[in-house]
């Protein structure tokens, strides 16, 4: 091990039982990888007391050991992950009979703690179990493989860190969270996503279930927040956008009704005419012949 390190040098160490990539440059204020590695520990191998500057997450691949933080000692085994907070002094020790092997990632940034919270970690909860060993170790191996200093490798390491965190968040949310799983974003954000999706795709044969799948939430939840924020259902909003676009085309062009129907997402002109009359109160042909101005209320609130 080198005794002196220069600030502008990245260090990569590799031996049969130990790999580590460290002193990586900070490439994002939101979330960045500081170092990572994997080790097959010797019996009784101990690290600490020591403190780090970043969040450090170990994932136990096999064997057993103990982790001590805040005066509490936990016995850990394969598939347990333990978190060390920045500037926190901890000790962890491999078992004497079945010493553990593990991988680790150290990271920081303004979104770091938020990511960890979504994966079940907190100041009081430092150990969470994750079963998807292959996915998590593959991410770390990909980071280590991208140790050469190139711009492309910077992106690889960043993407693998993001994927690692996404994997543990997804598993935790699916196995531990019994509450409504869609409150991690503000309701307005989901509505904004849905409204943008409608504006970009109203001319296609889309359904409410399509926008739910795109966003990743249930239909009942999307309906609930649409009514709370926009005071209409997602279907009513989609219908309003389509009829608004259709009314403009009927007023400003001489295109056939059948073609206008297709331009606002209807394959069948009769279905379009029925929906238009139900929404507007008159048929497309009568509307075209009239000179009134249509004002629809199904628009996003300011």
XYZ file of C-alpha atoms in Angstrom:
302
model
C 0.000 0.000 0.000
C 1.305 3.430 -0.902
C 1.984 5.673 2.088
C 1.632 8.920 0.130
C -1.198 9.831 -2.203
C -1.432 12.847 -4.491
C -4.834 14.509 -4.770
C -4.976 14.256 -8.550
C -4.146 10.535 -8.673
C -6.725 7.756 -8.898
C -5.571 4.513 -7.351
C -6.489 1.004 -8.491
C -5.312 -2.014 -6.492
C -5.765 -5.626 -7.557
C -4.722 -8.893 -5.943
C -6.295 -12.378 -5.803
C -8.371 -11.506 -2.733
C -8.686 -7.735 -2.984
C -9.699 -5.144 -5.563
C -10.174 -1.460 -4.893
C -10.629 1.654 -6.998
C -10.260 4.835 -4.970
C -9.569 8.563 -4.990
C -12.015 9.055 -7.854
C -12.653 12.655 -8.804
C -16.002 14.180 -7.948
C -17.963 14.405 -11.197
C -21.414 15.364 -9.973
C -22.852 17.447 -7.146
C -25.975 15.266 -7.032
C -24.437 11.782 -6.722
C -20.895 10.591 -7.293
C -18.766 7.528 -6.665
C -15.766 8.069 -4.366
C -14.395 4.523 -4.277
C -15.459 0.901 -4.549
C -14.055 -2.580 -4.150
C -14.405 -6.195 -3.138
C -12.498 -8.410 -0.700
C -12.289 -11.997 0.486
C -11.353 -11.436 4.110
C -9.046 -13.506 6.290
C -10.397 -14.942 9.540
C -10.767 -12.217 12.146
C -9.806 -9.445 9.729
C -10.755 -6.147 11.388
C -11.146 -2.651 9.981
C -11.369 0.276 12.385
C -11.955 2.164 14.453
C -12.055 4.442 11.397
C -14.148 7.218 9.878
C -14.832 8.204 6.266
C -15.868 11.362 4.479
C -18.542 9.723 2.322
C -21.396 7.255 2.749
C -19.928 3.753 2.639
C -22.152 0.758 1.931
C -20.873 -2.824 2.251
C -22.781 -5.799 0.865
C -21.909 -9.208 2.321
C -21.581 -11.849 -0.396
C -20.716 -14.830 1.818
C -19.568 -15.725 5.318
C -20.195 -13.874 8.585
C -18.894 -10.962 10.629
C -19.825 -8.171 13.012
C -20.485 -4.471 12.498
C -20.310 -1.901 15.297
C -21.787 1.607 14.944
C -23.167 3.993 17.568
C -22.172 1.539 20.268
C -24.333 -1.220 18.778
C -22.838 -4.444 17.419
C -24.687 -6.562 14.852
C -23.850 -10.050 13.624
C -24.186 -10.114 9.840
C -24.202 -12.793 7.158
C -24.595 -13.197 3.402
C -26.946 -10.688 1.723
C -26.826 -8.201 4.593
C -25.794 -4.657 3.675
C -24.392 -2.299 6.306
C -24.097 1.468 6.048
C -21.394 3.748 7.472
C -22.274 7.429 7.711
C -19.818 10.239 6.874
C -17.466 11.150 9.730
C -18.728 8.236 11.811
C -16.305 5.958 13.627
C -17.110 2.280 13.138
C -15.522 -1.155 13.440
C -16.272 -4.287 11.452
C -14.688 -7.699 11.875
C -14.732 -10.961 9.901
C -15.816 -14.144 11.682
C -13.019 -16.418 12.891
C -14.548 -19.603 11.436
C -16.423 -18.409 8.347
C -14.933 -15.014 7.456
C -16.987 -12.914 5.140
C -16.367 -11.603 1.661
C -18.035 -8.404 0.572
C -18.224 -5.634 -1.989
C -18.474 -1.942 -1.177
C -19.347 1.395 -2.705
C -18.584 4.799 -1.207
C -20.515 7.750 -2.579
C -21.803 11.201 -1.746
C -23.731 14.109 -3.200
C -26.913 15.991 -2.385
C -29.062 12.988 -3.380
C -27.007 10.354 -1.573
C -28.947 10.209 1.687
C -32.266 10.415 -0.153
C -31.326 7.315 -2.161
C -30.355 5.457 0.995
C -33.634 6.391 2.698
C -35.593 4.917 -0.202
C -33.602 1.694 0.271
C -34.557 1.467 3.942
C -31.480 2.982 5.594
C -31.521 5.741 8.205
C -29.534 7.045 11.158
C -31.076 4.319 13.294
C -31.366 1.589 10.646
C -27.900 0.669 9.379
C -28.464 -2.897 8.185
C -30.854 -3.957 5.411
C -31.013 -7.337 3.709
C -31.019 -7.636 -0.095
C -31.327 -10.963 -1.918
C -30.250 -9.925 -5.421
C -26.560 -10.721 -4.982
C -25.744 -11.180 -8.671
C -27.143 -7.793 -9.697
C -25.333 -5.904 -6.952
C -21.954 -7.586 -7.349
C -22.190 -7.182 -11.129
C -22.511 -3.423 -10.660
C -19.392 -3.270 -8.480
C -17.439 -5.516 -10.849
C -18.372 -3.216 -13.727
C -17.109 -0.202 -11.761
C -13.813 -1.952 -11.059
C -13.445 -3.052 -14.664
C -13.843 0.588 -15.745
C -10.794 1.696 -13.727
C -8.899 3.294 -16.606
C -9.228 7.069 -16.632
C -11.364 7.848 -19.661
C -14.484 9.942 -20.073
C -16.423 6.855 -21.121
C -15.348 5.001 -17.988
C -16.449 7.948 -15.844
C -19.918 7.468 -17.317
C -19.787 3.705 -16.802
C -18.917 4.055 -13.128
C -21.582 6.701 -12.605
C -24.236 4.617 -14.343
C -23.305 1.490 -12.373
C -23.534 3.376 -9.084
C -26.978 4.605 -10.089
C -27.998 1.076 -11.098
C -26.675 -0.366 -7.823
C -28.786 2.091 -5.832
C -31.806 1.578 -8.077
C -31.587 -2.187 -7.496
C -31.585 -1.933 -3.715
C -34.341 0.702 -3.739
C -36.518 -1.424 -6.016
C -36.065 -4.519 -3.864
C -36.722 -2.675 -0.615
C -39.816 -0.934 -1.962
C -41.245 -4.201 -3.289
C -40.629 -6.276 -0.163
C -40.800 -3.906 2.812
C -43.056 -0.971 1.978
C -46.736 -1.599 2.686
C -47.872 2.021 2.389
C -48.845 3.642 -0.906
C -45.546 3.250 -2.801
C -46.009 6.310 -4.941
C -45.562 9.099 -2.404
C -41.823 9.427 -2.930
C -42.478 12.094 -5.557
C -44.850 14.978 -5.041
C -48.297 14.389 -6.524
C -47.866 17.415 -8.772
C -44.853 15.771 -10.411
C -46.858 12.684 -11.362
C -49.641 14.843 -12.746
C -47.091 16.887 -14.723
C -45.636 13.681 -16.194
C -49.111 12.480 -17.174
C -50.085 15.826 -18.698
C -46.851 15.925 -20.720
C -47.469 12.357 -21.887
C -50.982 13.299 -23.029
C -49.760 16.401 -24.876
C -47.142 14.349 -26.710
C -49.354 11.339 -27.500
C -52.992 12.460 -27.720
C -52.910 11.815 -31.477
C -52.187 8.125 -30.850
C -54.583 5.420 -29.711
C -53.536 5.766 -26.063
C -55.492 4.756 -22.979
C -55.235 5.787 -19.335
C -53.455 2.508 -18.586
C -50.753 3.479 -21.097
C -49.872 6.653 -19.200
C -49.939 4.720 -15.911
C -47.445 2.215 -17.299
C -45.272 5.035 -18.642
C -45.141 6.798 -15.270
C -45.060 3.646 -13.149
C -48.095 4.159 -10.908
C -51.512 2.533 -10.593
C -54.614 3.775 -12.366
C -56.453 4.318 -9.081
C -53.631 6.500 -7.743
C -53.355 8.537 -10.947
C -57.112 9.087 -10.932
C -56.996 10.147 -7.282
C -54.296 12.796 -7.744
C -55.775 14.081 -11.041
C -59.066 14.742 -9.277
C -57.278 16.371 -6.360
C -55.153 18.679 -8.489
C -57.009 19.147 -11.787
C -60.505 18.221 -10.570
C -61.033 15.837 -13.492
C -60.112 12.220 -14.126
C -57.174 11.318 -16.435
C -59.674 10.116 -19.036
C -61.617 13.372 -18.864
C -58.415 15.356 -19.243
C -57.314 13.256 -22.240
C -60.763 13.681 -23.781
C -60.626 17.429 -23.190
C -57.233 17.749 -24.910
C -58.402 15.715 -27.884
C -61.627 17.670 -28.289
C -59.808 20.969 -27.920
C -57.345 19.989 -30.656
C -60.212 18.705 -32.809
C -62.195 21.926 -32.388
C -59.217 23.967 -33.588
C -58.805 21.726 -36.635
C -62.532 21.961 -37.390
C -62.389 25.759 -37.182
C -59.095 26.389 -38.928
C -58.995 23.721 -41.651
C -61.224 22.082 -44.213
C -59.923 18.602 -43.453
C -62.546 15.837 -43.480
C -63.938 14.822 -40.094
C -62.529 11.311 -40.577
C -59.006 12.694 -40.974
C -59.374 14.991 -37.965
C -60.550 12.023 -35.925
C -57.379 10.148 -36.794
C -55.260 13.205 -35.950
C -56.615 13.251 -32.387
C -56.325 9.528 -31.712
C -59.553 8.009 -33.057
C -59.463 5.247 -35.643
C -63.256 5.302 -36.017
C -64.841 8.584 -37.127
C -68.221 7.565 -35.650
C -66.674 6.977 -32.224
C -64.980 10.371 -32.502
C -68.205 12.136 -33.490
C -70.062 10.534 -30.586
C -67.321 11.563 -28.113
C -67.216 15.085 -29.562
C -70.992 15.531 -29.242
C -70.955 14.133 -25.716
C -68.219 16.568 -24.697
C -69.138 19.669 -26.673
C -72.876 19.235 -27.014
C -73.053 19.344 -30.806
C -71.670 17.219 -33.626
C -68.366 18.047 -35.381
C -70.220 19.109 -38.544
C -72.547 21.435 -36.663
C -69.619 22.832 -34.714
C -67.713 23.539 -37.923
C -70.699 25.391 -39.330
C -71.053 27.514 -36.207
C -68.994 30.615 -35.514
C -68.830 30.359 -31.741
C -65.600 30.073 -29.810
C -65.089 26.999 -27.689
C -63.740 27.338 -24.165
C -62.881 24.123 -22.352
C -62.341 23.916 -18.607
C -60.276 20.697 -18.567
C -56.927 22.475 -18.545
C -54.096 22.378 -16.087
C -54.356 24.780 -13.157
C -51.881 27.654 -13.071
